[in-house]
mmCIF file of C-alpha atoms in Angstrom:
data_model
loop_
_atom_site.group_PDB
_atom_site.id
_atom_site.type_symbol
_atom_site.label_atom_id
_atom_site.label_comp_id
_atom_site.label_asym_id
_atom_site.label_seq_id
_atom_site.Cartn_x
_atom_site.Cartn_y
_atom_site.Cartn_z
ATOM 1 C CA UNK A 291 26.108 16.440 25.474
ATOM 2 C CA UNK A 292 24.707 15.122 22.203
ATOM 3 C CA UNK A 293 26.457 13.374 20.041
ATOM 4 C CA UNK A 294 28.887 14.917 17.225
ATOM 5 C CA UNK A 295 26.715 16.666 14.502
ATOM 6 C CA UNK A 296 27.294 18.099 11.497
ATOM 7 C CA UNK A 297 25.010 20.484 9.377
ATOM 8 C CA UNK A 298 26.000 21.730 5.425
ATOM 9 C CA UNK A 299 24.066 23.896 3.159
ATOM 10 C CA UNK A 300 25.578 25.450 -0.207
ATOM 11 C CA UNK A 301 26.151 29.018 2.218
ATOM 12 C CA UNK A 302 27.100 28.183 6.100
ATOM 13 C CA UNK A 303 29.032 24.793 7.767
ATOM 14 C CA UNK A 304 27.855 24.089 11.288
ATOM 15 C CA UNK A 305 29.889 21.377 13.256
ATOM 16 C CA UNK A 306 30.090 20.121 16.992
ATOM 17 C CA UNK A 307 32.036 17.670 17.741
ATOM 18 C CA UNK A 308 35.675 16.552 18.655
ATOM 19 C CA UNK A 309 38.743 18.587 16.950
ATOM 20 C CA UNK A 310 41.123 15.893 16.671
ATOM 21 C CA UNK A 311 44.879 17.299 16.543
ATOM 22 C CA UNK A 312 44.289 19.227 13.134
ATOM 23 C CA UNK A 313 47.831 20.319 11.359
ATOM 24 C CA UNK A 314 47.774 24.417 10.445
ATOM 25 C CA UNK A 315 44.585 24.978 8.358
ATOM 26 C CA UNK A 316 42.978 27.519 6.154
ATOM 27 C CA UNK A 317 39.614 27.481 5.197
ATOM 28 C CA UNK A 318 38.416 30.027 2.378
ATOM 29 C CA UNK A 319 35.352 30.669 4.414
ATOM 30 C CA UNK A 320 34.824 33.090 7.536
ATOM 31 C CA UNK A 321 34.878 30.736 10.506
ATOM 32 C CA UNK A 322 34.056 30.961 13.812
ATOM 33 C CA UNK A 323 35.070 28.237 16.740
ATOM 34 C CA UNK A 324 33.223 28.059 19.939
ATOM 35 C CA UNK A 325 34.993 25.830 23.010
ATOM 36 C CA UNK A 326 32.049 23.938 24.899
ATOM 37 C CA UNK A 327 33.777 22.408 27.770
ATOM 38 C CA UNK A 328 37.262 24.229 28.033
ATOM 39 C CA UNK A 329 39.114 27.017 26.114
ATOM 40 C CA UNK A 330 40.850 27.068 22.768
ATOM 41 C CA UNK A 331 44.760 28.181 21.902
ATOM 42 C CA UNK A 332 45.713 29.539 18.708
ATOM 43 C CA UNK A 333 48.214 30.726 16.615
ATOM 44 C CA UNK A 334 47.725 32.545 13.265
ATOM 45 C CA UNK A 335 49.532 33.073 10.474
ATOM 46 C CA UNK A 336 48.610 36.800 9.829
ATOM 47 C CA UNK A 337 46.689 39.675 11.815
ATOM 48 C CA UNK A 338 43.575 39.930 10.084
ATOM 49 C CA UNK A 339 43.481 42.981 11.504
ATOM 50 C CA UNK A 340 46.102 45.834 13.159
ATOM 51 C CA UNK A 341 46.208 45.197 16.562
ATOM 52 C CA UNK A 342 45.404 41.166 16.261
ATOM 53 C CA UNK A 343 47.835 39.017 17.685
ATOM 54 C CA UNK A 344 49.612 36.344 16.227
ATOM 55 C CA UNK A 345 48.638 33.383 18.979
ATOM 56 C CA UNK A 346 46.308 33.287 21.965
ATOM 57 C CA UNK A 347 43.783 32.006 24.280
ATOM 58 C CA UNK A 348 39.785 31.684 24.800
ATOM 59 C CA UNK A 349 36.376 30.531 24.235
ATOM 60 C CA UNK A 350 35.976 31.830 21.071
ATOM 61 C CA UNK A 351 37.911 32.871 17.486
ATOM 62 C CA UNK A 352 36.913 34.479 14.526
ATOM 63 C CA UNK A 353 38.675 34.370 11.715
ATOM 64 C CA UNK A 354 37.902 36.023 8.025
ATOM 65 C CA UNK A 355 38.225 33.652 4.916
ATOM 66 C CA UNK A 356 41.642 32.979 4.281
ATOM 67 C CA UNK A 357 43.777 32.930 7.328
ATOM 68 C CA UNK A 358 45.912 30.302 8.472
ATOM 69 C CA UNK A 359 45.684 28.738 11.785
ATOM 70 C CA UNK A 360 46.296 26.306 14.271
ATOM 71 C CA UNK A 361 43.815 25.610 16.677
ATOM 72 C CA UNK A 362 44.102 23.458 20.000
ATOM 73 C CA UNK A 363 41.614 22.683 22.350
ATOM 74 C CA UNK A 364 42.198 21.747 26.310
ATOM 75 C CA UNK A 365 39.292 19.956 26.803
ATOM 76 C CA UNK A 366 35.610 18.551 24.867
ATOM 77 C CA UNK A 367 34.439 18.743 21.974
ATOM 78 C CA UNK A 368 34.228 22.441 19.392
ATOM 79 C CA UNK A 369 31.615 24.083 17.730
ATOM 80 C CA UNK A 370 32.954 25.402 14.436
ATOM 81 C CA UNK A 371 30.750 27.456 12.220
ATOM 82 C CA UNK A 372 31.889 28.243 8.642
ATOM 83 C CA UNK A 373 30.076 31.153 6.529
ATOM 84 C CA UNK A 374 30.657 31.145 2.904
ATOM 85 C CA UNK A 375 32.826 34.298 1.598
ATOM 86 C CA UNK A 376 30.153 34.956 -1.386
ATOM 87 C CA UNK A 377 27.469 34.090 0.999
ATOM 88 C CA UNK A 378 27.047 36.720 3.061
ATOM 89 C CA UNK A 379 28.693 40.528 3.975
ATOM 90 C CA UNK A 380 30.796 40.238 6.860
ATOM 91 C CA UNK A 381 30.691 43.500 8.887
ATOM 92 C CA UNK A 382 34.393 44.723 9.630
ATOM 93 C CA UNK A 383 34.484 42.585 13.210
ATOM 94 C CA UNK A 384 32.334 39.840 13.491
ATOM 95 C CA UNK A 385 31.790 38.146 17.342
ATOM 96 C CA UNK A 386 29.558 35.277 18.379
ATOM 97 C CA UNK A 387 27.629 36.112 21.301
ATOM 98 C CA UNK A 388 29.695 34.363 23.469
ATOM 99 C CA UNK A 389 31.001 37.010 25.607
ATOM 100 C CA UNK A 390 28.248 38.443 27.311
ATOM 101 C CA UNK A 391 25.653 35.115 26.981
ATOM 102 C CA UNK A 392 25.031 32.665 29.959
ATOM 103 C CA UNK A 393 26.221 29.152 29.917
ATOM 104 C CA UNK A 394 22.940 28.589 28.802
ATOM 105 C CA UNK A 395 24.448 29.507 25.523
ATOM 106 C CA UNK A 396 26.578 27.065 25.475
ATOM 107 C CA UNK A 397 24.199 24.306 26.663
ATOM 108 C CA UNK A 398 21.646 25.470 23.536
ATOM 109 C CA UNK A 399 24.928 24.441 21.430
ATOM 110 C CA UNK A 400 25.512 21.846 22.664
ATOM 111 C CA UNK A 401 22.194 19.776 22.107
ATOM 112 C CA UNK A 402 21.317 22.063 18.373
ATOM 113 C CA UNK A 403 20.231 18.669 16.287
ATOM 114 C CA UNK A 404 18.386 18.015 13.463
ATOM 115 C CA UNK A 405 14.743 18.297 15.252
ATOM 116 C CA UNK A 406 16.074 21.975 15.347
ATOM 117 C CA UNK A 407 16.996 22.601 11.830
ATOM 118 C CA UNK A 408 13.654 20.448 10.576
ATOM 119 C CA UNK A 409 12.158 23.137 12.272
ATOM 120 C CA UNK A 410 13.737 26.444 11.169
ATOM 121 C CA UNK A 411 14.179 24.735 7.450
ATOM 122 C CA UNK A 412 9.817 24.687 7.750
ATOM 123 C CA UNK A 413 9.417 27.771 9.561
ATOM 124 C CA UNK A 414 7.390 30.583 7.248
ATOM 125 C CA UNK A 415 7.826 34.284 8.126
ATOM 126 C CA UNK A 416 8.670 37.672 7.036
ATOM 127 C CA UNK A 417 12.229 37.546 8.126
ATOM 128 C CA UNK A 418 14.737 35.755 6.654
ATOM 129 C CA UNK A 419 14.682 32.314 7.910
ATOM 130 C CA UNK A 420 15.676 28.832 7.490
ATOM 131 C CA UNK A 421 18.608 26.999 9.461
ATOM 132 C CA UNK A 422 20.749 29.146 7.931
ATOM 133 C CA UNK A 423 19.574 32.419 9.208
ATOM 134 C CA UNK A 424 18.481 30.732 12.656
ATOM 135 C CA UNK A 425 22.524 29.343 13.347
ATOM 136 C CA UNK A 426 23.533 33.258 12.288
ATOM 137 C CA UNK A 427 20.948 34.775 14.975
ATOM 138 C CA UNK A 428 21.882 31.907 17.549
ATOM 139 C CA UNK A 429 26.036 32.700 17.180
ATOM 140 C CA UNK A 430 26.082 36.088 15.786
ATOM 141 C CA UNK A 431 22.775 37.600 17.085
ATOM 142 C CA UNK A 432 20.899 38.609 13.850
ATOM 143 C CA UNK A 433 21.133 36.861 10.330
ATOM 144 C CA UNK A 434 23.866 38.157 8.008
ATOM 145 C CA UNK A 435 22.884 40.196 4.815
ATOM 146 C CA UNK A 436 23.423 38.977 1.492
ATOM 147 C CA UNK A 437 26.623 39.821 -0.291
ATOM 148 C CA UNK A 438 25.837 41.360 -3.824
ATOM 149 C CA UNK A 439 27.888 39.943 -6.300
ATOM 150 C CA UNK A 440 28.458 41.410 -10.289
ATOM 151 C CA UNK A 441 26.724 39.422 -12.054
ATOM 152 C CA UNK A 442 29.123 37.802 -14.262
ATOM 153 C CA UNK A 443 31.070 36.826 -11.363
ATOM 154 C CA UNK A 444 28.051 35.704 -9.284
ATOM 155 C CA UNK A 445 27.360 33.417 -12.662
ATOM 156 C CA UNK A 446 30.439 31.930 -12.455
ATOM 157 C CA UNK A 447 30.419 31.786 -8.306
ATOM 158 C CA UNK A 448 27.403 29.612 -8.725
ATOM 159 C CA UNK A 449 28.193 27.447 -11.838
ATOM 160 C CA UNK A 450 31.130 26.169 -9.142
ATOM 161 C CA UNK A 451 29.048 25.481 -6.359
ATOM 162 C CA UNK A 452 26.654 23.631 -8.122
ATOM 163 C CA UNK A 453 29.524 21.612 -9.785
ATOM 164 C CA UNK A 454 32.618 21.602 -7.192
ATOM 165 C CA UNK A 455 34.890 19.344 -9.831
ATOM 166 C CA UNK A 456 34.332 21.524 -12.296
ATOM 167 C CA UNK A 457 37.760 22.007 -14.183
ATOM 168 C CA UNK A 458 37.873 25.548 -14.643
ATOM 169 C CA UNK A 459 40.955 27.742 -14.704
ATOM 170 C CA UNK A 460 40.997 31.173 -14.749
ATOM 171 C CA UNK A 461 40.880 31.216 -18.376
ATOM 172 C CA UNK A 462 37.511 29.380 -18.404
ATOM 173 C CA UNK A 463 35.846 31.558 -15.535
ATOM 174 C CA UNK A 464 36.894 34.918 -17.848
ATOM 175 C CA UNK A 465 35.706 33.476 -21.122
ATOM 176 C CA UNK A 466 32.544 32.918 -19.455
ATOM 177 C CA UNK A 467 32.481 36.608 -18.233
ATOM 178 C CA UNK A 468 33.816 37.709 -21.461
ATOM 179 C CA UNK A 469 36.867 39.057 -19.579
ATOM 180 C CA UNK A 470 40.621 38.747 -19.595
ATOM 181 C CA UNK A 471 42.224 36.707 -17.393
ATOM 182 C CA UNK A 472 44.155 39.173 -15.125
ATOM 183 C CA UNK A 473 40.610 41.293 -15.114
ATOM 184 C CA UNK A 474 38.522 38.373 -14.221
ATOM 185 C CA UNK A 475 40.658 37.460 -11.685
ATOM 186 C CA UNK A 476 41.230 40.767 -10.176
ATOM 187 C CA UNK A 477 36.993 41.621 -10.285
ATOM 188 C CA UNK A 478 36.489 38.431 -8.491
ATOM 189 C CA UNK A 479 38.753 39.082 -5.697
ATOM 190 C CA UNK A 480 37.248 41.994 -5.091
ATOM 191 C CA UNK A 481 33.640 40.993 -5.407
ATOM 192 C CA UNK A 482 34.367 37.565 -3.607
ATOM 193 C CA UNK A 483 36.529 38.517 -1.020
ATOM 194 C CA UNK A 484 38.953 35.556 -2.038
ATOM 195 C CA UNK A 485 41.435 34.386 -4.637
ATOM 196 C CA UNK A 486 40.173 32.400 -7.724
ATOM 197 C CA UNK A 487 42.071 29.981 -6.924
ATOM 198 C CA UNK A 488 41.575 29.627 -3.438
ATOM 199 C CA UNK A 489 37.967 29.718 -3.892
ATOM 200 C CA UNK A 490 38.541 26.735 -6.419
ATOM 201 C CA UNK A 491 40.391 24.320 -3.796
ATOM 202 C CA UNK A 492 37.873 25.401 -1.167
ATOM 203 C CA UNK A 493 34.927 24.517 -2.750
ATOM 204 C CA UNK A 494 36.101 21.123 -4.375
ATOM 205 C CA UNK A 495 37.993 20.633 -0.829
ATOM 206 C CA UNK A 496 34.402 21.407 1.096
ATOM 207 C CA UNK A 497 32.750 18.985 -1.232
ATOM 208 C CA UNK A 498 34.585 16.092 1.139
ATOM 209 C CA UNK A 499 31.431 17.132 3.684
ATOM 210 C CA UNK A 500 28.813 16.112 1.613
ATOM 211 C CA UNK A 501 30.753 12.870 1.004
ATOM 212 C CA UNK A 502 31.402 11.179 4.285
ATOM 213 C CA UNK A 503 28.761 8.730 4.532
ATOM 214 C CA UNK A 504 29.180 7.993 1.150
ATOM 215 C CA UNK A 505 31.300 4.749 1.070
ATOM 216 C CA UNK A 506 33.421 5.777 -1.427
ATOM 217 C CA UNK A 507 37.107 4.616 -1.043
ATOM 218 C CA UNK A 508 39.537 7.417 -1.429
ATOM 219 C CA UNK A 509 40.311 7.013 -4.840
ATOM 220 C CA UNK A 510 37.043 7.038 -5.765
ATOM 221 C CA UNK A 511 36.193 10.223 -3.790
ATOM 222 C CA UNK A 512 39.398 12.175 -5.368
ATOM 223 C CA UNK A 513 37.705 10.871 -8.579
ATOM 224 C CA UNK A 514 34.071 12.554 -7.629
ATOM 225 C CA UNK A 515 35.763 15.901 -6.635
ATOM 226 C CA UNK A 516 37.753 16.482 -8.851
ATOM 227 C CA UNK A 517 41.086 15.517 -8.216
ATOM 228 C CA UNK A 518 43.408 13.316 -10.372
ATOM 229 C CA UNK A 519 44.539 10.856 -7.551
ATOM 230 C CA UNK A 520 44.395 10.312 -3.747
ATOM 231 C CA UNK A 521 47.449 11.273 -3.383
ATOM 232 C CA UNK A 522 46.408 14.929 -4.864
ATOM 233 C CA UNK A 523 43.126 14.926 -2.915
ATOM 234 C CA UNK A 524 45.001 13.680 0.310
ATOM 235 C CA UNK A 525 47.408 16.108 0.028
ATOM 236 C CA UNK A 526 44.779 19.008 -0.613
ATOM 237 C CA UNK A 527 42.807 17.972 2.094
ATOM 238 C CA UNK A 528 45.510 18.036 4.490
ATOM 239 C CA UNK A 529 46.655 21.922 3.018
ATOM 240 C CA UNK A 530 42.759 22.945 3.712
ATOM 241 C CA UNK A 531 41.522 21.341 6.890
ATOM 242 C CA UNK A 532 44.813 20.212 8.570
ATOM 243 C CA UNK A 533 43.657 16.458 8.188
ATOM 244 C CA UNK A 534 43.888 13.850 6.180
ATOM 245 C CA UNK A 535 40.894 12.753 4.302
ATOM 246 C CA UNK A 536 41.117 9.044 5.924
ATOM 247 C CA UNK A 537 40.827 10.744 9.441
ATOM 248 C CA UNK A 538 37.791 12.845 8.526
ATOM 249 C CA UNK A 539 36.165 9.895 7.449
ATOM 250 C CA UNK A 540 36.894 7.501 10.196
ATOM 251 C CA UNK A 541 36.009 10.204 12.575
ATOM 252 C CA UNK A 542 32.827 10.695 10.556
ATOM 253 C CA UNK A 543 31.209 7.224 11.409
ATOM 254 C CA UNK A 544 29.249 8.368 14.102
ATOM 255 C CA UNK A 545 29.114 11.754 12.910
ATOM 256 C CA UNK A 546 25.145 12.647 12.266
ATOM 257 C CA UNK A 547 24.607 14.799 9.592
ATOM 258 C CA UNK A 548 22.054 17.054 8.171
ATOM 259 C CA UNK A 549 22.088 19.136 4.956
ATOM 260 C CA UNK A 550 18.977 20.419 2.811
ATOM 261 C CA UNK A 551 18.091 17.322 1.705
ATOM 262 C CA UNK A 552 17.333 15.808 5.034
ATOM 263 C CA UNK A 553 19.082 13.532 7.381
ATOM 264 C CA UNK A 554 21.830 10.411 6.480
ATOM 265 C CA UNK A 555 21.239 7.706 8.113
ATOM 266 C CA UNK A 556 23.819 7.709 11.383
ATOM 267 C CA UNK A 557 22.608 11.522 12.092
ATOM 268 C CA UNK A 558 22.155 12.268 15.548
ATOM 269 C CA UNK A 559 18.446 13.718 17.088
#
């Protein structure tokens, strides 16, 4: 088993590694866990769909953007892929390939590193390619299409991922789309997939990933994303991931991790 990795780009999340004992979450992306060495228990706050049930048992959960959970694990370490909501189009029921792979499947997941996403991220080719679309082919079985977005909203969708902090109400966002507030918000729901506001305090909540090896003290990181305080960003943290910031960050300290740019300086093969 390699060693707990972490990959982020601006679209997907890809983590393997120990869950801790995370508190009820809710992520504003899709998300999908994998169990590597033993299965995972869950409980959710709402069906995503008729016929879902409200806790269970397996190796593997999907989830849409959204949905609160708590997620357990009886043994090892998780794989946890996250898929931006303005990313990508979702088809109604999205599985991981989980089910009807060998355990060589699970082996592939379990030593993925950065020589692997080098790689892809190099790769030329007529189809879409890239880590990105290589992790959606290796869980889901072919890369996901992108979503289309109006373009006012896709201006505005990008203006806060290239600046997480940003300090934007809804006002802000429809000024900038030369809408009114209830329209604004009610077009980017529906283009998004998500709130406005729960698109806001994912992103600047998600911007914590790009930050662990930073060296930042917590009041200094609340300060770069956005917040007013620690005790804000703690508290935000905790609502989105079901940890506190200090954990993810202790935990993080032999945590490799890749993103675009390359590889930090503890990242794992």
């Amino acid at each position: 088993m390699s060693s707990a990795f972490l990959y982020t780009s601006p679209d997907r999340v890809f983590y393997r590694g120990p869950l801790g004992q995370p508190r009820p979450r809710v992520f504003g992306a899709a998300v999908c866990y994998v169990g590597l060495r033993g299965p995972l228990r869950w409980t959710i706050s709402q069906a995503p769909r008729p016929g879902w049930a409200l806790e269970g048992a397996g190796d593997v959960l999907t989830l849409p953007p959204g949905v609160g959970h708590h997620i357990a694990v009886s043994q090892g370490p998780v794989l946890c892929y996250l898929i931006e909501p303005e990313s990508a189009a979702l088809p109604g029921r999205f599985e991981p390939l989980a089910v009807n792979q060998p355990e060589s499947w699970r082996e592939r997941l379990s030593t993925l590193g950065g020589a692997d996403l080098a790689r892809w991220h190099a790769a030329p080719g007529p189809l879409p390619s890239g880590p990105d679309a290589e992790l959606d082919r290796l869980l889901l079985g072919q890369p996901l299409s992108r979503r289309s977005l109006d373009a006012r909203i896709g201006a505005v969708v990008e203006r806060v991922r290239c600046d997480p902090a940003l300090a934007w109400l809804a006002a802000d966002a429809a000024a900038h789309c030369g809408l009114s507030a209830s329209r604004f918000m009610h077009l980017f729901k529906a283009e998004v997939g998500v709130g406005w506001r729960s698109f806001r305090a994912w992103k600047r909540a998600r911007g914590l990933l790009n930050c662990v090896h930073s060296g930042e003290n917590l009041t200094q990181l609340a300060l770069t994303l956005g917040y007013p305080d620690a005790t804000h960003f703690s508290h935000a943290i905790r609502q989105v991931t079901g940890l506190r910031p200090s954990d993810i960050i202790s935990g993080s300290r032999h945590l490799g991790v890749w993103s675009e740019i390359g590889v930090s300086p503890g990242a794992a093969s």
